[in-house]
Amino acid sequence: MSRSKRRKPIRKRTATRASEPPRPLFEGYTPLEGAYDELFTGGGKARRGRGPVVRRLDAVGVRDFRLRQRLADNSFLRSGITFRVYSDQRGVEKIFPFDLIPRIVAEPRWGRLERGLVQRVAALNALLADLYGDQKILKDGVVPKEIVLGSKGYLSQLHGVRPPGGVYVHVAGIDLIRGPTGDFLVLEDNARTPSGVSYVLENRLVMKRVFPGLFQRLAVRGVGEYPQRLRAALDGLAQKHVREPGHSVVLTPGQYNSAYFEHSFLARRMGVPLAQGSDLFVHDDRVFVKTTKGPERVNAIYRRIDDEFLDPEAFREDSLLGVPGLVRAYAQGNVVLANALGNGCVDDKAVYPFIPKAVRYYLGEDPILDQVETFLCSEDAARQHVLENLGSMVVKAVDASGGYGMLFGPTSTKKLQKEFARRIQHNPRGYIAQPVVELSTCPTWTKGGVAPRRVDFRPYIVTGRESWVLPGGLTRVALREGSYVVNSSQGGGSKDTWVMGSDDDAEEAE
Amino acid sequence: MISRVAGSCFWLHRYVERTENLARLVRVNRSFVLDVPLADHDRWLPLIIVCGERERFAELVGDAATVPDQAVEDYLVWDVNNPVSLVESVRWARENARTTREVISLEMWETLNDLWNYLKRGSGRRAYRADRDAFYKRVKDQADLFLGLAESTLLDDEPLAFMRLGMWLERAMQTARMLDVKHHMLGPARRGGESPVEVAQWSALLYSCGAAEAYAKRGPRSAAPQGVAIASFLLGEPLLPRSVLGCLDRAAATLTRLREEGESGLGGEAAAHLDALRARLRSRPLEEIVAGGIHAELTHLIDETSVVAGHVERAYFDPDVEAQRALLT
């Protein structure tokens, strides 16, 4: 359709065709009103530091860009970088759609973000240590006891258990959005098993393959060291706190899990075995892996199996994915589990409003990162407000993820709003609500040319004996026009995220 | 290495080997049936039998002697209800590759994934319709490329050893099955020499095993009829990497190395079985084995090779937890 529209009169297609300049990629691009655009100012100029990228992409032109987008898609398919959609046992494999126009975060904003993320992870970790220890924060009344201890993610049987090195959140994925002012806001914390980092690394590889010229002299920071950082964090904790020598492994639920590609990818790039539950067993409160040469000791497990499936002796008896006795071994301090057990109580959406207080309480600092105003439906006044304003709010189930269990007020039907009102009244602790934040947008390739689409951002923080922030992250983009939902299961795609110095700023004006 | 992963390596190569064999077999048969006038039941039925699919085929498709050739070929290549069809072999090879990504090389993975995409994303189907010979060649080449990449991109270590072991055992069984299908043309009961059709069939068998040129170089080594000479060659020529004995010898060497490098004494039963099989093949002149009832011999070989695979499985891939615990105390 766009092809026929662009078909020029014949005289133009003859002699001059080869030398005709390509149609600039961003020609006619109009940022979305009311939203912060990641590349352009409201006036349509490239933002500070983005000029070189915009110019280079413009020079690539629409035609060539389309070709490269296709190359990128083929490249994912060829490499088998897919996720599985559960429809039947065989599963349908899909590519996570990738958009070639990068999202850029430049200094000094990145530095500030980095400090904010490290601070937030430190607070989450301190909160967990306290909740499974002396519970001072509850005794001091800073955080309401019933909210935290009432979280499904709180595992009371682990009270008193301190993980090796006192580290709970080895891998954190903190979801951020940017409001209309351009400030980053925390939308939610993922302190259990945040996924998606393999796409960050693969996206970058594909990007370099199809757009080598785009990177030249821009000093985009590399993302490739993530797996080694994660391995070093695990090995370091195991060496210091478990002492007897042993393997580090990645633990996966198996090849039919939708994120299996990532589990396998990480094991490969970390250089450690990829184990399934049935490969491991516990003997004398120590973990072993069954090998072709007999059992071998395991000291650190980066596990991608949820708490409740991890050990049928301790949690769900019917779990076939887990390792019987693993929790005992963990409680004895004989194995590093990353992430630790019971983290779900701090990334519970009803606990989220209290994280800034936890930052102040444990660290004695003001939170560097702001977050979104949140109404706890368990509080009477807040619930009343939510029920009266369902049409303009986002309601979320406290323990859901992946964009499920959500009501997006402005685009919802009256029927669905009624349904959520019923659910909220039935289980107030189970829901929170937030005002709709206008997400930032990024120019994105669509069938009709480049158009603004909403994005969010998930940076990854690895913590062993100290914290390290991956200089980049997963930018997810809502590919459907008008959509706010970025989840891969619901029509979302991803973009490469570039963290760059501000050296080029001088030549670009706002 | 992790026991389960070793098992996936073993099966990975078995499935790729099976893919390669089937593509070659069908390709040869296509050209063969054009050359010689054959009774209907000799055209495509043998392939169904080689695959061990006689009953299921009869149930799902019909009588192989009467259905059109096309139906047999479709069944062998595309039918997802046929567990040994080309597309299913590739699917399972890829599934095993998916669970061994941290072990195999990127090039191996991409080669196999290319083959899968070729079969699943249309271009393979188009080639199958438009230029079938090229289709089979592509499949076979891709499988051979995969096997070659394993040898040229992996450490010569445990994972590769389990891959080779799977490949040799699978190939031994495949060659034995192909021979078995032709066994009715052999034996002392037959008189009156070999017909041109039979000679053509033996020659097709050599091509199906990729052994025609090797056989020509080696030459018939006895005055036996050509059928017996060729059957003997495919059964017991130790230098031929597709003969039953050649495969079993190589499997045994691979297993010996695995056992020497392991400290746990695992794999003893598999090795003993394998050695007994090889000794038996070497105990009499090949022509004598062939002439004296090769069907029974081949059935024994196939069954016993399965037993070897079963022992390997229990020793290395699916160890009992209690047995592993015992090793700790």
mmCIF file with all atom_site columns, N, CA, C and O in Angstrom, chain A residues 99-135:
data_model
loop_
_atom_site.group_PDB
_atom_site.id
_atom_site.type_symbol
_atom_site.label_atom_id
_atom_site.label_alt_id
_atom_site.label_comp_id
_atom_site.label_asym_id
_atom_site.label_entity_id
_atom_site.label_seq_id
_atom_site.pdbx_PDB_ins_code
_atom_site.Cartn_x
_atom_site.Cartn_y
_atom_site.Cartn_z
_atom_site.occupancy
_atom_site.B_iso_or_equiv
_atom_site.pdbx_formal_charge
_atom_site.auth_seq_id
_atom_site.auth_comp_id
_atom_site.auth_asym_id
_atom_site.auth_atom_id
_atom_site.pdbx_PDB_model_num
ATOM 1   N N  . ASP A 1 99  ? 12.674 -3.764  16.809 1.00 0.00 ? 99  ASP A N  1
ATOM 2   C CA . ASP A 1 99  ? 12.645 -2.538  16.018 1.00 0.00 ? 99  ASP A CA 1
ATOM 3   C C  . ASP A 1 99  ? 14.046 -1.944  15.976 1.00 0.00 ? 99  ASP A C  1
ATOM 4   O O  . ASP A 1 99  ? 14.703 -1.805  17.015 1.00 0.00 ? 99  ASP A O  1
ATOM 5   N N  . LEU A 1 100 ? 14.482 -1.583  14.785 1.00 0.00 ? 100 LEU A N  1
ATOM 6   C CA . LEU A 1 100 ? 15.879 -1.202  14.594 1.00 0.00 ? 100 LEU A CA 1
ATOM 7   C C  . LEU A 1 100 ? 16.234 0.225   15.028 1.00 0.00 ? 100 LEU A C  1
ATOM 8   O O  . LEU A 1 100 ? 17.401 0.570   15.060 1.00 0.00 ? 100 LEU A O  1
ATOM 9   N N  . ILE A 1 101 ? 15.239 1.041   15.299 1.00 0.00 ? 101 ILE A N  1
ATOM 10  C CA . ILE A 1 101 ? 15.585 2.409   15.707 1.00 0.00 ? 101 ILE A CA 1
ATOM 11  C C  . ILE A 1 101 ? 15.919 2.383   17.198 1.00 0.00 ? 101 ILE A C  1
ATOM 12  O O  . ILE A 1 101 ? 15.077 2.039   18.018 1.00 0.00 ? 101 ILE A O  1
ATOM 13  N N  . PRO A 1 102 ? 17.167 2.719   17.558 1.00 0.00 ? 102 PRO A N  1
ATOM 14  C CA . PRO A 1 102 ? 17.566 2.538   18.955 1.00 0.00 ? 102 PRO A CA 1
ATOM 15  C C  . PRO A 1 102 ? 16.949 3.579   19.883 1.00 0.00 ? 102 PRO A C  1
ATOM 16  O O  . PRO A 1 102 ? 16.575 4.669   19.456 1.00 0.00 ? 102 PRO A O  1
ATOM 17  N N  . ARG A 1 103 ? 16.885 3.190   21.131 1.00 0.00 ? 103 ARG A N  1
ATOM 18  C CA . ARG A 1 103 ? 16.492 4.125   22.179 1.00 0.00 ? 103 ARG A CA 1
ATOM 19  C C  . ARG A 1 103 ? 17.790 4.539   22.883 1.00 0.00 ? 103 ARG A C  1
ATOM 20  O O  . ARG A 1 103 ? 18.619 3.695   23.175 1.00 0.00 ? 103 ARG A O  1
ATOM 21  N N  . ILE A 1 104 ? 17.921 5.824   23.108 1.00 0.00 ? 104 ILE A N  1
ATOM 22  C CA . ILE A 1 104 ? 19.204 6.326   23.601 1.00 0.00 ? 104 ILE A CA 1
ATOM 23  C C  . ILE A 1 104 ? 19.052 6.974   24.965 1.00 0.00 ? 104 ILE A C  1
ATOM 24  O O  . ILE A 1 104 ? 18.141 7.769   25.198 1.00 0.00 ? 104 ILE A O  1
ATOM 25  N N  . VAL A 1 105 ? 19.945 6.592   25.876 1.00 0.00 ? 105 VAL A N  1
ATOM 26  C CA . VAL A 1 105 ? 20.020 7.274   27.160 1.00 0.00 ? 105 VAL A CA 1
ATOM 27  C C  . VAL A 1 105 ? 21.443 7.782   27.287 1.00 0.00 ? 105 VAL A C  1
ATOM 28  O O  . VAL A 1 105 ? 22.392 7.008   27.171 1.00 0.00 ? 105 VAL A O  1
ATOM 29  N N  . ALA A 1 106 ? 21.580 9.088   27.482 1.00 0.00 ? 106 ALA A N  1
ATOM 30  C CA . ALA A 1 106 ? 22.923 9.661   27.481 1.00 0.00 ? 106 ALA A CA 1
ATOM 31  C C  . ALA A 1 106 ? 23.294 10.158  28.871 1.00 0.00 ? 106 ALA A C  1
ATOM 32  O O  . ALA A 1 106 ? 22.451 10.360  29.734 1.00 0.00 ? 106 ALA A O  1
ATOM 33  N N  . GLU A 1 107 ? 24.597 10.330  29.071 1.00 0.00 ? 107 GLU A N  1
ATOM 34  C CA . GLU A 1 107 ? 25.078 10.993  30.279 1.00 0.00 ? 107 GLU A CA 1
ATOM 35  C C  . GLU A 1 107 ? 24.628 12.441  30.229 1.00 0.00 ? 107 GLU A C  1
ATOM 36  O O  . GLU A 1 107 ? 24.480 12.991  29.148 1.00 0.00 ? 107 GLU A O  1
ATOM 37  N N  . PRO A 1 108 ? 24.397 13.111  31.345 1.00 0.00 ? 108 PRO A N  1
ATOM 38  C CA . PRO A 1 108 ? 24.615 12.616  32.707 1.00 0.00 ? 108 PRO A CA 1
ATOM 39  C C  . PRO A 1 108 ? 23.401 11.866  33.268 1.00 0.00 ? 108 PRO A C  1
ATOM 40  O O  . PRO A 1 108 ? 23.461 11.370  34.381 1.00 0.00 ? 108 PRO A O  1
ATOM 41  N N  . ARG A 1 109 ? 22.346 11.781  32.461 1.00 0.00 ? 109 ARG A N  1
ATOM 42  C CA . ARG A 1 109 ? 21.143 11.177  32.998 1.00 0.00 ? 109 ARG A CA 1
ATOM 43  C C  . ARG A 1 109 ? 21.379 9.708   33.373 1.00 0.00 ? 109 ARG A C  1
ATOM 44  O O  . ARG A 1 109 ? 20.867 9.212   34.366 1.00 0.00 ? 109 ARG A O  1
ATOM 45  N N  . TRP A 1 110 ? 22.183 9.036   32.550 1.00 0.00 ? 110 TRP A N  1
ATOM 46  C CA . TRP A 1 110 ? 22.426 7.621   32.834 1.00 0.00 ? 110 TRP A CA 1
ATOM 47  C C  . TRP A 1 110 ? 23.107 7.417   34.190 1.00 0.00 ? 110 TRP A C  1
ATOM 48  O O  . TRP A 1 110 ? 22.748 6.519   34.955 1.00 0.00 ? 110 TRP A O  1
ATOM 49  N N  . GLY A 1 111 ? 24.092 8.263   34.475 1.00 0.00 ? 111 GLY A N  1
ATOM 50  C CA . GLY A 1 111 ? 24.822 8.128   35.730 1.00 0.00 ? 111 GLY A CA 1
ATOM 51  C C  . GLY A 1 111 ? 23.888 8.239   36.927 1.00 0.00 ? 111 GLY A C  1
ATOM 52  O O  . GLY A 1 111 ? 23.971 7.485   37.898 1.00 0.00 ? 111 GLY A O  1
ATOM 53  N N  . ARG A 1 112 ? 22.983 9.180   36.817 1.00 0.00 ? 112 ARG A N  1
ATOM 54  C CA . ARG A 1 112 ? 22.036 9.399   37.893 1.00 0.00 ? 112 ARG A CA 1
ATOM 55  C C  . ARG A 1 112 ? 21.112 8.178   38.034 1.00 0.00 ? 112 ARG A C  1
ATOM 56  O O  . ARG A 1 112 ? 20.813 7.701   39.122 1.00 0.00 ? 112 ARG A O  1
ATOM 57  N N  . LEU A 1 113 ? 20.684 7.679   36.881 1.00 0.00 ? 113 LEU A N  1
ATOM 58  C CA . LEU A 1 113 ? 19.816 6.513   36.866 1.00 0.00 ? 113 LEU A CA 1
ATOM 59  C C  . LEU A 1 113 ? 20.525 5.323   37.519 1.00 0.00 ? 113 LEU A C  1
ATOM 60  O O  . LEU A 1 113 ? 19.955 4.594   38.332 1.00 0.00 ? 113 LEU A O  1
ATOM 61  N N  . GLU A 1 114 ? 21.774 5.160   37.149 1.00 0.00 ? 114 GLU A N  1
ATOM 62  C CA . GLU A 1 114 ? 22.575 4.060   37.685 1.00 0.00 ? 114 GLU A CA 1
ATOM 63  C C  . GLU A 1 114 ? 22.636 4.132   39.212 1.00 0.00 ? 114 GLU A C  1
ATOM 64  O O  . GLU A 1 114 ? 22.404 3.137   39.899 1.00 0.00 ? 114 GLU A O  1
ATOM 65  N N  . ARG A 1 115 ? 22.902 5.325   39.721 1.00 0.00 ? 115 ARG A N  1
ATOM 66  C CA . ARG A 1 115 ? 22.981 5.473   41.183 1.00 0.00 ? 115 ARG A CA 1
ATOM 67  C C  . ARG A 1 115 ? 21.631 5.177   41.816 1.00 0.00 ? 115 ARG A C  1
ATOM 68  O O  . ARG A 1 115 ? 21.540 4.541   42.866 1.00 0.00 ? 115 ARG A O  1
ATOM 69  N N  . GLY A 1 116 ? 20.580 5.625   41.153 1.00 0.00 ? 116 GLY A N  1
ATOM 70  C CA . GLY A 1 116 ? 19.238 5.387   41.686 1.00 0.00 ? 116 GLY A CA 1
ATOM 71  C C  . GLY A 1 116 ? 18.896 3.909   41.730 1.00 0.00 ? 116 GLY A C  1
ATOM 72  O O  . GLY A 1 116 ? 18.254 3.428   42.678 1.00 0.00 ? 116 GLY A O  1
ATOM 73  N N  . LEU A 1 117 ? 19.330 3.187   40.716 1.00 0.00 ? 117 LEU A N  1
ATOM 74  C CA . LEU A 1 117 ? 19.033 1.754   40.657 1.00 0.00 ? 117 LEU A CA 1
ATOM 75  C C  . LEU A 1 117 ? 19.800 0.990   41.730 1.00 0.00 ? 117 LEU A C  1
ATOM 76  O O  . LEU A 1 117 ? 19.248 0.127   42.419 1.00 0.00 ? 117 LEU A O  1
ATOM 77  N N  . VAL A 1 118 ? 21.079 1.342   41.879 1.00 0.00 ? 118 VAL A N  1
ATOM 78  C CA . VAL A 1 118 ? 21.878 0.663   42.903 1.00 0.00 ? 118 VAL A CA 1
ATOM 79  C C  . VAL A 1 118 ? 21.280 0.931   44.284 1.00 0.00 ? 118 VAL A C  1
ATOM 80  O O  . VAL A 1 118 ? 21.170 0.036   45.123 1.00 0.00 ? 118 VAL A O  1
ATOM 81  N N  . GLN A 1 119 ? 20.854 2.172   44.468 1.00 0.00 ? 119 GLN A N  1
ATOM 82  C CA . GLN A 1 119 ? 20.253 2.526   45.747 1.00 0.00 ? 119 GLN A CA 1
ATOM 83  C C  . GLN A 1 119 ? 18.984 1.718   45.997 1.00 0.00 ? 119 GLN A C  1
ATOM 84  O O  . GLN A 1 119 ? 18.745 1.187   47.074 1.00 0.00 ? 119 GLN A O  1
ATOM 85  N N  . ARG A 1 120 ? 18.175 1.608   44.965 1.00 0.00 ? 120 ARG A N  1
ATOM 86  C CA . ARG A 1 120 ? 16.905 0.906   45.132 1.00 0.00 ? 120 ARG A CA 1
ATOM 87  C C  . ARG A 1 120 ? 17.141 -0.580  45.430 1.00 0.00 ? 120 ARG A C  1
ATOM 88  O O  . ARG A 1 120 ? 16.482 -1.159  46.285 1.00 0.00 ? 120 ARG A O  1
ATOM 89  N N  . VAL A 1 121 ? 18.067 -1.186  44.729 1.00 0.00 ? 121 VAL A N  1
ATOM 90  C CA . VAL A 1 121 ? 18.360 -2.606  44.971 1.00 0.00 ? 121 VAL A CA 1
ATOM 91  C C  . VAL A 1 121 ? 18.908 -2.805  46.379 1.00 0.00 ? 121 VAL A C  1
ATOM 92  O O  . VAL A 1 121 ? 18.551 -3.760  47.069 1.00 0.00 ? 121 VAL A O  1
ATOM 93  N N  . ALA A 1 122 ? 19.737 -1.865  46.824 1.00 0.00 ? 122 ALA A N  1
ATOM 94  C CA . ALA A 1 122 ? 20.270 -1.963  48.185 1.00 0.00 ? 122 ALA A CA 1
ATOM 95  C C  . ALA A 1 122 ? 19.124 -1.932  49.196 1.00 0.00 ? 122 ALA A C  1
ATOM 96  O O  . ALA A 1 122 ? 19.116 -2.684  50.179 1.00 0.00 ? 122 ALA A O  1
ATOM 97  N N  . ALA A 1 123 ? 18.146 -1.074  48.939 1.00 0.00 ? 123 ALA A N  1
ATOM 98  C CA . ALA A 1 123 ? 17.013 -0.976  49.861 1.00 0.00 ? 123 ALA A CA 1
ATOM 99  C C  . ALA A 1 123 ? 16.172 -2.249  49.824 1.00 0.00 ? 123 ALA A C  1
ATOM 100 O O  . ALA A 1 123 ? 15.729 -2.735  50.865 1.00 0.00 ? 123 ALA A O  1
ATOM 101 N N  . LEU A 1 124 ? 15.946 -2.787  48.635 1.00 0.00 ? 124 LEU A N  1
ATOM 102 C CA . LEU A 1 124 ? 15.170 -4.029  48.526 1.00 0.00 ? 124 LEU A CA 1
ATOM 103 C C  . LEU A 1 124 ? 15.869 -5.151  49.289 1.00 0.00 ? 124 LEU A C  1
ATOM 104 O O  . LEU A 1 124 ? 15.245 -5.934  50.004 1.00 0.00 ? 124 LEU A O  1
ATOM 105 N N  . ASN A 1 125 ? 17.176 -5.186  49.124 1.00 0.00 ? 125 ASN A N  1
ATOM 106 C CA . ASN A 1 125 ? 17.948 -6.225  49.794 1.00 0.00 ? 125 ASN A CA 1
ATOM 107 C C  . ASN A 1 125 ? 17.904 -6.062  51.316 1.00 0.00 ? 125 ASN A C  1
ATOM 108 O O  . ASN A 1 125 ? 17.704 -7.031  52.049 1.00 0.00 ? 125 ASN A O  1
ATOM 109 N N  . ALA A 1 126 ? 18.050 -4.829  51.767 1.00 0.00 ? 126 ALA A N  1
ATOM 110 C CA . ALA A 1 126 ? 18.005 -4.582  53.210 1.00 0.00 ? 126 ALA A CA 1
ATOM 111 C C  . ALA A 1 126 ? 16.615 -4.907  53.766 1.00 0.00 ? 126 ALA A C  1
ATOM 112 O O  . ALA A 1 126 ? 16.485 -5.466  54.860 1.00 0.00 ? 126 ALA A O  1
ATOM 113 N N  . LEU A 1 127 ? 15.614 -4.580  52.996 1.00 0.00 ? 127 LEU A N  1
ATOM 114 C CA . LEU A 1 127 ? 14.250 -4.865  53.438 1.00 0.00 ? 127 LEU A CA 1
ATOM 115 C C  . LEU A 1 127 ? 14.040 -6.375  53.588 1.00 0.00 ? 127 LEU A C  1
ATOM 116 O O  . LEU A 1 127 ? 13.479 -6.849  54.584 1.00 0.00 ? 127 LEU A O  1
ATOM 117 N N  . LEU A 1 128 ? 14.520 -7.130  52.606 1.00 0.00 ? 128 LEU A N  1
ATOM 118 C CA . LEU A 1 128 ? 14.383 -8.592  52.686 1.00 0.00 ? 128 LEU A CA 1
ATOM 119 C C  . LEU A 1 128 ? 15.129 -9.158  53.890 1.00 0.00 ? 128 LEU A C  1
ATOM 120 O O  . LEU A 1 128 ? 14.609 -9.997  54.625 1.00 0.00 ? 128 LEU A O  1
ATOM 121 N N  . ALA A 1 129 ? 16.360 -8.671  54.086 1.00 0.00 ? 129 ALA A N  1
ATOM 122 C CA . ALA A 1 129 ? 17.145 -9.168  55.214 1.00 0.00 ? 129 ALA A CA 1
ATOM 123 C C  . ALA A 1 129 ? 16.416 -8.891  56.522 1.00 0.00 ? 129 ALA A C  1
ATOM 124 O O  . ALA A 1 129 ? 16.390 -9.719  57.432 1.00 0.00 ? 129 ALA A O  1
ATOM 125 N N  . ASP A 1 130 ? 15.789 -7.739  56.585 1.00 0.00 ? 130 ASP A N  1
ATOM 126 C CA . ASP A 1 130 ? 15.064 -7.366  57.797 1.00 0.00 ? 130 ASP A CA 1
ATOM 127 C C  . ASP A 1 130 ? 13.787 -8.203  57.966 1.00 0.00 ? 130 ASP A C  1
ATOM 128 O O  . ASP A 1 130 ? 13.502 -8.719  59.042 1.00 0.00 ? 130 ASP A O  1
ATOM 129 N N  . LEU A 1 131 ? 13.051 -8.365  56.888 1.00 0.00 ? 131 LEU A N  1
ATOM 130 C CA . LEU A 1 131 ? 11.780 -9.096  56.979 1.00 0.00 ? 131 LEU A CA 1
ATOM 131 C C  . LEU A 1 131 ? 11.998 -10.561 57.362 1.00 0.00 ? 131 LEU A C  1
ATOM 132 O O  . LEU A 1 131 ? 11.180 -11.153 58.055 1.00 0.00 ? 131 LEU A O  1
ATOM 133 N N  . TYR A 1 132 ? 13.115 -11.124 56.895 1.00 0.00 ? 132 TYR A N  1
ATOM 134 C CA . TYR A 1 132 ? 13.408 -12.512 57.270 1.00 0.00 ? 132 TYR A CA 1
ATOM 135 C C  . TYR A 1 132 ? 14.319 -12.579 58.500 1.00 0.00 ? 132 TYR A C  1
ATOM 136 O O  . TYR A 1 132 ? 14.828 -13.629 58.851 1.00 0.00 ? 132 TYR A O  1
ATOM 137 N N  . GLY A 1 133 ? 14.540 -11.398 59.120 1.00 0.00 ? 133 GLY A N  1
ATOM 138 C CA . GLY A 1 133 ? 15.371 -11.336 60.324 1.00 0.00 ? 133 GLY A CA 1
ATOM 139 C C  . GLY A 1 133 ? 14.587 -10.700 61.468 1.00 0.00 ? 133 GLY A C  1
ATOM 140 O O  . GLY A 1 133 ? 13.519 -11.172 61.845 1.00 0.00 ? 133 GLY A O  1
ATOM 141 N N  . ASP A 1 134 ? 15.093 -9.555  61.938 1.00 0.00 ? 134 ASP A N  1
ATOM 142 C CA . ASP A 1 134 ? 14.504 -8.936  63.136 1.00 0.00 ? 134 ASP A CA 1
ATOM 143 C C  . ASP A 1 134 ? 13.192 -8.206  62.888 1.00 0.00 ? 134 ASP A C  1
ATOM 144 O O  . ASP A 1 134 ? 12.496 -7.854  63.826 1.00 0.00 ? 134 ASP A O  1
ATOM 145 N N  . GLN A 1 135 ? 12.884 -7.915  61.687 1.00 0.00 ? 135 GLN A N  1
ATOM 146 C CA . GLN A 1 135 ? 11.649 -7.212  61.317 1.00 0.00 ? 135 GLN A CA 1
ATOM 147 C C  . GLN A 1 135 ? 11.542 -5.843  61.997 1.00 0.00 ? 135 GLN A C  1
ATOM 148 O O  . GLN A 1 135 ? 10.477 -5.426  62.433 1.00 0.00 ? 135 GLN A O  1
#
